[in-house]
PDB file of C-alpha atoms in Angstrom:
ATOM      1  CA  UNK T  23      11.142   8.636  -6.903  1.00  0.00           C
ATOM      2  CA  UNK T  24      12.996   5.401  -6.388  1.00  0.00           C
ATOM      3  CA  UNK T  25      12.858   3.225  -3.329  1.00  0.00           C
ATOM      4  CA  UNK T  26      14.689   4.628  -0.169  1.00  0.00           C
ATOM      5  CA  UNK T  27      18.176   3.902   0.285  1.00  0.00           C
ATOM      6  CA  UNK T  28      18.735   4.676   3.628  1.00  0.00           C
ATOM      7  CA  UNK T  29      17.843   3.410   6.534  1.00  0.00           C
ATOM      8  CA  UNK T  30      18.309   5.862   9.672  1.00  0.00           C
ATOM      9  CA  UNK T  31      19.001   3.741  13.508  1.00  0.00           C
ATOM     10  CA  UNK T  32      18.147   5.517  16.946  1.00  0.00           C
ATOM     11  CA  UNK T  33      18.236   3.993  20.681  1.00  0.00           C
ATOM     12  CA  UNK T  34      15.661   5.733  23.449  1.00  0.00           C
ATOM     13  CA  UNK T  35      15.858   5.556  26.894  1.00  0.00           C
ATOM     14  CA  UNK T  36      14.061   6.275  29.941  1.00  0.00           C
ATOM     15  CA  UNK T  37      15.643  10.013  30.028  1.00  0.00           C
ATOM     16  CA  UNK T  38      14.690  10.664  26.539  1.00  0.00           C
ATOM     17  CA  UNK T  39      12.170  13.304  26.528  1.00  0.00           C
ATOM     18  CA  UNK T  40       9.444  13.468  24.513  1.00  0.00           C
ATOM     19  CA  UNK T  41       9.630  16.826  22.917  1.00  0.00           C
ATOM     20  CA  UNK T  42      13.183  16.210  22.285  1.00  0.00           C
ATOM     21  CA  UNK T  43      12.715  12.940  20.074  1.00  0.00           C
ATOM     22  CA  UNK T  44       9.308  14.510  18.425  1.00  0.00           C
ATOM     23  CA  UNK T  45      12.002  17.329  17.403  1.00  0.00           C
ATOM     24  CA  UNK T  46      14.240  14.867  16.164  1.00  0.00           C
ATOM     25  CA  UNK T  47      11.920  12.452  14.659  1.00  0.00           C
ATOM     26  CA  UNK T  48      10.236  15.050  12.622  1.00  0.00           C
ATOM     27  CA  UNK T  49      13.305  16.720  11.220  1.00  0.00           C
ATOM     28  CA  UNK T  50      13.836  13.019   9.941  1.00  0.00           C
ATOM     29  CA  UNK T  51      10.365  13.315   8.639  1.00  0.00           C
ATOM     30  CA  UNK T  52      11.215  15.996   6.900  1.00  0.00           C
ATOM     31  CA  UNK T  53      14.591  15.388   4.712  1.00  0.00           C
ATOM     32  CA  UNK T  54      14.831  16.418   0.826  1.00  0.00           C
ATOM     33  CA  UNK T  55      15.534  12.787   0.730  1.00  0.00           C
ATOM     34  CA  UNK T  56      13.229  10.394   2.254  1.00  0.00           C
ATOM     35  CA  UNK T  57      14.466   7.749   4.464  1.00  0.00           C
ATOM     36  CA  UNK T  58      13.368   5.314   6.899  1.00  0.00           C
ATOM     37  CA  UNK T  59      13.883   5.373  10.914  1.00  0.00           C
ATOM     38  CA  UNK T  60      14.450   2.056  12.796  1.00  0.00           C
ATOM     39  CA  UNK T  61      14.383   2.726  16.689  1.00  0.00           C
ATOM     40  CA  UNK T  62      14.376   0.399  19.685  1.00  0.00           C
ATOM     41  CA  UNK T  63      13.730   1.319  23.225  1.00  0.00           C
ATOM     42  CA  UNK T  64      16.415   1.018  25.003  1.00  0.00           C
ATOM     43  CA  UNK T  65      14.685  -0.837  28.226  1.00  0.00           C
ATOM     44  CA  UNK T  66      11.589   0.454  29.677  1.00  0.00           C
ATOM     45  CA  UNK T  67      10.358   4.307  28.417  1.00  0.00           C
ATOM     46  CA  UNK T  68       7.819   6.642  29.850  1.00  0.00           C
ATOM     47  CA  UNK T  69       4.402   5.650  28.409  1.00  0.00           C
ATOM     48  CA  UNK T  70       3.951   8.543  26.443  1.00  0.00           C
ATOM     49  CA  UNK T  71       7.525   8.218  24.386  1.00  0.00           C
ATOM     50  CA  UNK T  72       6.125   4.556  24.075  1.00  0.00           C
ATOM     51  CA  UNK T  73       2.637   5.528  22.944  1.00  0.00           C
ATOM     52  CA  UNK T  74       3.999   8.103  20.505  1.00  0.00           C
ATOM     53  CA  UNK T  75       6.126   5.053  18.923  1.00  0.00           C
ATOM     54  CA  UNK T  76       3.524   3.233  18.247  1.00  0.00           C
ATOM     55  CA  UNK T  77       1.849   5.764  16.841  1.00  0.00           C
ATOM     56  CA  UNK T  78       4.122   6.645  14.335  1.00  0.00           C
ATOM     57  CA  UNK T  79       5.132   2.811  13.713  1.00  0.00           C
ATOM     58  CA  UNK T  80       1.439   1.842  12.806  1.00  0.00           C
ATOM     59  CA  UNK T  81       1.425   4.271   9.619  1.00  0.00           C
ATOM     60  CA  UNK T  82       1.492   2.974   6.322  1.00  0.00           C
ATOM     61  CA  UNK T  83       4.730   1.731   5.462  1.00  0.00           C
ATOM     62  CA  UNK T  84       5.264   2.714   2.179  1.00  0.00           C
ATOM     63  CA  UNK T  85       9.148   2.689   0.269  1.00  0.00           C
ATOM     64  CA  UNK T  86       8.917   5.471  -1.388  1.00  0.00           C
ATOM     65  CA  UNK T  87       8.206   7.527   1.670  1.00  0.00           C
ATOM     66  CA  UNK T  88       9.487   8.239   5.317  1.00  0.00           C
ATOM     67  CA  UNK T  89       8.385   4.990   7.546  1.00  0.00           C
ATOM     68  CA  UNK T  90       9.217   4.411  11.571  1.00  0.00           C
ATOM     69  CA  UNK T  91       9.999   0.603  12.552  1.00  0.00           C
ATOM     70  CA  UNK T  92       9.537   1.026  16.391  1.00  0.00           C
ATOM     71  CA  UNK T  93      11.559  -2.387  18.277  1.00  0.00           C
ATOM     72  CA  UNK T  94      10.527  -1.806  22.132  1.00  0.00           C
ATOM     73  CA  UNK T  95      12.817  -4.138  24.728  1.00  0.00           C
ATOM     74  CA  UNK T  96      12.859  -3.898  28.132  1.00  0.00           C
ATOM     75  CA  UNK T  97      15.668  -4.795  29.548  1.00  0.00           C
ATOM     76  CA  UNK T  98      18.322  -1.799  29.056  1.00  0.00           C
ATOM     77  CA  UNK T  99      21.642  -3.502  27.626  1.00  0.00           C
ATOM     78  CA  UNK T 100      23.597  -0.032  26.610  1.00  0.00           C
ATOM     79  CA  UNK T 101      23.944   1.897  23.293  1.00  0.00           C
ATOM     80  CA  UNK T 102      26.486  -0.301  21.698  1.00  0.00           C
ATOM     81  CA  UNK T 103      24.501  -3.652  22.095  1.00  0.00           C
ATOM     82  CA  UNK T 104      20.974  -1.571  20.840  1.00  0.00           C
ATOM     83  CA  UNK T 105      22.681  -0.048  17.676  1.00  0.00           C
ATOM     84  CA  UNK T 106      24.075  -3.713  17.129  1.00  0.00           C
ATOM     85  CA  UNK T 107      20.511  -4.996  16.924  1.00  0.00           C
ATOM     86  CA  UNK T 108      19.194  -2.178  14.900  1.00  0.00           C
ATOM     87  CA  UNK T 109      21.782  -2.893  12.620  1.00  0.00           C
ATOM     88  CA  UNK T 110      20.532  -6.495  12.498  1.00  0.00           C
ATOM     89  CA  UNK T 111      16.845  -5.554  11.866  1.00  0.00           C
ATOM     90  CA  UNK T 112      18.578  -3.124   8.870  1.00  0.00           C
ATOM     91  CA  UNK T 113      20.189  -6.313   7.775  1.00  0.00           C
ATOM     92  CA  UNK T 114      17.397  -8.564   7.911  1.00  0.00           C
ATOM     93  CA  UNK T 115      14.338  -6.586   6.127  1.00  0.00           C
ATOM     94  CA  UNK T 116      13.570  -7.053   2.748  1.00  0.00           C
ATOM     95  CA  UNK T 117      14.361  -3.328   2.072  1.00  0.00           C
ATOM     96  CA  UNK T 118      17.391  -2.696  -0.324  1.00  0.00           C
ATOM     97  CA  UNK T 119      19.342  -0.343   1.505  1.00  0.00           C
ATOM     98  CA  UNK T 120      23.093   1.112   0.337  1.00  0.00           C
ATOM     99  CA  UNK T 121      23.241   3.204   3.652  1.00  0.00           C
ATOM    100  CA  UNK T 122      22.870   3.340   7.427  1.00  0.00           C
ATOM    101  CA  UNK T 123      22.882   6.661   9.164  1.00  0.00           C
ATOM    102  CA  UNK T 124      22.770   7.540  12.770  1.00  0.00           C
ATOM    103  CA  UNK T 125      20.930   9.484  15.063  1.00  0.00           C
ATOM    104  CA  UNK T 126      20.186  10.353  18.239  1.00  0.00           C
ATOM    105  CA  UNK T 127      16.827  11.227  20.237  1.00  0.00           C
ATOM    106  CA  UNK T 128      18.077  14.515  21.375  1.00  0.00           C
ATOM    107  CA  UNK T 129      19.756  15.908  18.162  1.00  0.00           C
ATOM    108  CA  UNK T 130      17.918  17.614  15.051  1.00  0.00           C
ATOM    109  CA  UNK T 131      18.868  16.792  11.245  1.00  0.00           C
ATOM    110  CA  UNK T 132      19.022  20.097   8.970  1.00  0.00           C
ATOM    111  CA  UNK T 133      16.551  19.176   5.987  1.00  0.00           C
ATOM    112  CA  UNK T 134      19.265  18.372   3.353  1.00  0.00           C
ATOM    113  CA  UNK T 135      21.453  15.875   5.749  1.00  0.00           C
ATOM    114  CA  UNK T 136      20.745  12.732   4.385  1.00  0.00           C
ATOM    115  CA  UNK T 137      20.703  13.858   0.956  1.00  0.00           C
ATOM    116  CA  UNK T 138      24.182  15.476   1.095  1.00  0.00           C
ATOM    117  CA  UNK T 139      25.613  12.443   2.521  1.00  0.00           C
ATOM    118  CA  UNK T 140      24.175  10.221  -0.298  1.00  0.00           C
ATOM    119  CA  UNK T 141      25.196  12.399  -2.709  1.00  0.00           C
ATOM    120  CA  UNK T 142      28.646  12.886  -1.866  1.00  0.00           C
ATOM    121  CA  UNK T 143      29.193   8.790  -1.116  1.00  0.00           C
ATOM    122  CA  UNK T 144      27.619   8.111  -4.605  1.00  0.00           C
ATOM    123  CA  UNK T 145      30.348  10.656  -6.029  1.00  0.00           C
ATOM    124  CA  UNK T 146      33.520   9.264  -3.345  1.00  0.00           C
ATOM    125  CA  UNK T 147      32.691   5.537  -4.309  1.00  0.00           C
ATOM    126  CA  UNK T 148      36.477   4.582  -1.666  1.00  0.00           C
ATOM    127  CA  UNK T 149      34.841   6.547   1.664  1.00  0.00           C
ATOM    128  CA  UNK T 150      32.920   3.603   3.537  1.00  0.00           C
ATOM    129  CA  UNK T 151      32.466   6.073   6.617  1.00  0.00           C
ATOM    130  CA  UNK T 152      31.206   9.931   6.477  1.00  0.00           C
ATOM    131  CA  UNK T 153      30.180  12.381   9.160  1.00  0.00           C
ATOM    132  CA  UNK T 154      29.479  16.090   9.759  1.00  0.00           C
ATOM    133  CA  UNK T 155      30.233  18.853  11.065  1.00  0.00           C
ATOM    134  CA  UNK T 156      27.398  20.190  14.079  1.00  0.00           C
ATOM    135  CA  UNK T 157      25.551  22.920  14.806  1.00  0.00           C
ATOM    136  CA  UNK T 158      25.936  22.088  18.953  1.00  0.00           C
ATOM    137  CA  UNK T 159      23.318  24.093  21.472  1.00  0.00           C
ATOM    138  CA  UNK T 160      21.901  24.014  25.043  1.00  0.00           C
ATOM    139  CA  UNK T 161      18.247  23.671  25.047  1.00  0.00           C
ATOM    140  CA  UNK T 162      18.803  26.303  28.175  1.00  0.00           C
ATOM    141  CA  UNK T 163      20.111  29.078  26.550  1.00  0.00           C
ATOM    142  CA  UNK T 164      20.682  30.480  22.890  1.00  0.00           C
ATOM    143  CA  UNK T 165      24.646  29.632  22.413  1.00  0.00           C
ATOM    144  CA  UNK T 166      25.259  27.610  19.500  1.00  0.00           C
ATOM    145  CA  UNK T 167      29.048  26.879  17.955  1.00  0.00           C
ATOM    146  CA  UNK T 168      29.965  25.281  14.743  1.00  0.00           C
ATOM    147  CA  UNK T 169      32.159  22.432  14.949  1.00  0.00           C
ATOM    148  CA  UNK T 170      33.851  21.437  11.499  1.00  0.00           C
ATOM    149  CA  UNK T 171      35.752  18.613  11.564  1.00  0.00           C
ATOM    150  CA  UNK T 172      38.656  17.731   8.740  1.00  0.00           C
ATOM    151  CA  UNK T 173      37.022  15.512   5.621  1.00  0.00           C
ATOM    152  CA  UNK T 174      40.038  13.712   4.357  1.00  0.00           C
ATOM    153  CA  UNK T 175      40.707   9.916   5.227  1.00  0.00           C
ATOM    154  CA  UNK T 176      44.718  10.304   6.201  1.00  0.00           C
ATOM    155  CA  UNK T 177      44.080  13.760   8.636  1.00  0.00           C
ATOM    156  CA  UNK T 178      41.149  11.943  10.371  1.00  0.00           C
ATOM    157  CA  UNK T 179      43.344   8.651  11.233  1.00  0.00           C
ATOM    158  CA  UNK T 180      46.550  10.320  11.606  1.00  0.00           C
ATOM    159  CA  UNK T 181      44.643  12.104  14.892  1.00  0.00           C
ATOM    160  CA  UNK T 182      42.722   9.215  15.670  1.00  0.00           C
ATOM    161  CA  UNK T 183      44.897   8.763  18.709  1.00  0.00           C
ATOM    162  CA  UNK T 184      44.302  12.428  19.934  1.00  0.00           C
ATOM    163  CA  UNK T 185      40.408  12.990  18.985  1.00  0.00           C
ATOM    164  CA  UNK T 186      37.830  11.538  17.842  1.00  0.00           C
ATOM    165  CA  UNK T 187      37.150  12.045  14.014  1.00  0.00           C
ATOM    166  CA  UNK T 188      33.376  11.900  13.701  1.00  0.00           C
ATOM    167  CA  UNK T 189      30.465  13.703  15.477  1.00  0.00           C
ATOM    168  CA  UNK T 190      28.502   9.925  16.207  1.00  0.00           C
ATOM    169  CA  UNK T 191      25.040  11.153  15.566  1.00  0.00           C
ATOM    170  CA  UNK T 192      26.207  12.571  12.092  1.00  0.00           C
ATOM    171  CA  UNK T 193      27.966   9.734  10.589  1.00  0.00           C
ATOM    172  CA  UNK T 194      26.475   7.295   7.475  1.00  0.00           C
ATOM    173  CA  UNK T 195      28.038   3.858   6.719  1.00  0.00           C
ATOM    174  CA  UNK T 196      28.042   2.344   3.680  1.00  0.00           C
ATOM    175  CA  UNK T 197      25.580  -0.986   4.512  1.00  0.00           C
ATOM    176  CA  UNK T 198      28.535  -2.930   2.967  1.00  0.00           C
ATOM    177  CA  UNK T 199      30.527  -2.529   6.292  1.00  0.00           C
ATOM    178  CA  UNK T 200      27.889  -4.227   8.640  1.00  0.00           C
ATOM    179  CA  UNK T 201      27.730  -6.609   5.972  1.00  0.00           C
ATOM    180  CA  UNK T 202      31.442  -7.424   6.317  1.00  0.00           C
ATOM    181  CA  UNK T 203      30.456  -8.141  10.051  1.00  0.00           C
ATOM    182  CA  UNK T 204      31.500  -5.265  11.687  1.00  0.00           C
ATOM    183  CA  UNK T 205      29.962  -4.265  14.903  1.00  0.00           C
ATOM    184  CA  UNK T 206      29.874  -1.569  17.654  1.00  0.00           C
ATOM    185  CA  UNK T 207      32.308  -2.717  20.370  1.00  0.00           C
ATOM    186  CA  UNK T 208      30.239  -3.837  23.346  1.00  0.00           C
ATOM    187  CA  UNK T 209      33.137  -4.528  25.844  1.00  0.00           C
ATOM    188  CA  UNK T 210      35.404  -2.234  25.977  1.00  0.00           C
ATOM    189  CA  UNK T 211      37.397   0.480  27.955  1.00  0.00           C
ATOM    190  CA  UNK T 212      35.805   3.399  25.659  1.00  0.00           C
ATOM    191  CA  UNK T 213      33.310   4.829  24.563  1.00  0.00           C
ATOM    192  CA  UNK T 214      31.410   2.643  21.953  1.00  0.00           C
ATOM    193  CA  UNK T 215      31.709   4.999  18.700  1.00  0.00           C
ATOM    194  CA  UNK T 216      35.637   5.570  19.235  1.00  0.00           C
ATOM    195  CA  UNK T 217      36.331   1.860  19.699  1.00  0.00           C
ATOM    196  CA  UNK T 218      34.678   1.641  16.732  1.00  0.00           C
ATOM    197  CA  UNK T 219      36.268   4.261  14.581  1.00  0.00           C
ATOM    198  CA  UNK T 220      39.568   2.629  15.814  1.00  0.00           C
ATOM    199  CA  UNK T 221      38.542  -0.672  15.099  1.00  0.00           C
ATOM    200  CA  UNK T 222      37.347   0.207  11.504  1.00  0.00           C
ATOM    201  CA  UNK T 223      40.398   2.034  10.981  1.00  0.00           C
ATOM    202  CA  UNK T 224      42.384  -0.648  12.005  1.00  0.00           C
ATOM    203  CA  UNK T 225      40.708  -2.669   9.405  1.00  0.00           C
ATOM    204  CA  UNK T 226      41.272  -0.369   6.579  1.00  0.00           C
ATOM    205  CA  UNK T 227      37.651   1.132   6.158  1.00  0.00           C
ATOM    206  CA  UNK T 228      38.367   5.012   4.998  1.00  0.00           C
ATOM    207  CA  UNK T 229      36.854   8.060   6.518  1.00  0.00           C
ATOM    208  CA  UNK T 230      35.476  11.366   5.136  1.00  0.00           C
ATOM    209  CA  UNK T 231      33.749  14.275   6.466  1.00  0.00           C
ATOM    210  CA  UNK T 232      31.388  16.482   4.740  1.00  0.00           C
ATOM    211  CA  UNK T 233      32.843  20.159   6.105  1.00  0.00           C
ATOM    212  CA  UNK T 234      29.775  21.387   7.074  1.00  0.00           C
ATOM    213  CA  UNK T 235      26.640  21.433  10.064  1.00  0.00           C
ATOM    214  CA  UNK T 236      24.504  19.668   8.844  1.00  0.00           C
ATOM    215  CA  UNK T 237      22.868  18.267  12.478  1.00  0.00           C
ATOM    216  CA  UNK T 238      21.928  20.229  15.637  1.00  0.00           C
ATOM    217  CA  UNK T 239      23.667  18.384  18.301  1.00  0.00           C
ATOM    218  CA  UNK T 240      22.525  19.087  21.995  1.00  0.00           C
ATOM    219  CA  UNK T 241      25.205  18.992  24.409  1.00  0.00           C
ATOM    220  CA  UNK T 242      22.649  19.395  27.655  1.00  0.00           C
TER     221      UNK T 242
END
C-alpha cells in the first residue's frame, strides 16, 4: 500500500459526546482506504473527550495507516475558523496529500466512503469538490431517511440559490482548492458551508456528488 493521500478534518467542541465521537473516529479508522484524521478542539472540551484524543494521537504515526493528529485550543472561535486552522495544519504537514475530506464528530462514515470518493476524483479529473448522499438518523429513534443529491455540476449550480449542493460532512476537496488560497468565510450572514459553496462556484470550481449514501448524518 502506498502513502495515504487523504486528510480528514474534524472540529470538536464542548457539546460533543464521547460515545458519538468514538463512533465517528472508528468509522474513519475502519475505512477500506486508510486516511489521516486532523482534529481541533474548538475551545475547552470535557476531560474524557480531551483524554481520548490525546490517547489516540499518541499512537505511532505511520504514513501507511490511520493516524490521528490532535490540536487542542482553549478559546472557542467557531467552525469556519477551526476548519481553516485544520486546513493550514494539513498544508504544512510533511504528508503529500491529494485530497482533504470533511467529517463531523457526531456522524458515521460507511467503510468505503474514502475509497469511493477518491476513486471518483481519480476518474473525473475536472471535479474539485465532491459530496455524497447520506442516511439521516436520530439518536433517539430508529427512523432513517436516505438523502441523495444531484451528481452534476450544472444542476448543482443552477439550484444553488435555492438549496445547498452538498451534505457538508460528506464533502472531499482536491487539496489544490486550498493551495489556491480558498478558505471558509468567517464573517458571513450565511452558514459557513453555504457561503463557501457560493464562493467556490463564483470562482469556477467544479462540483459533483456521488449519488449514493456514504455517511450516516445524525440530525438530533
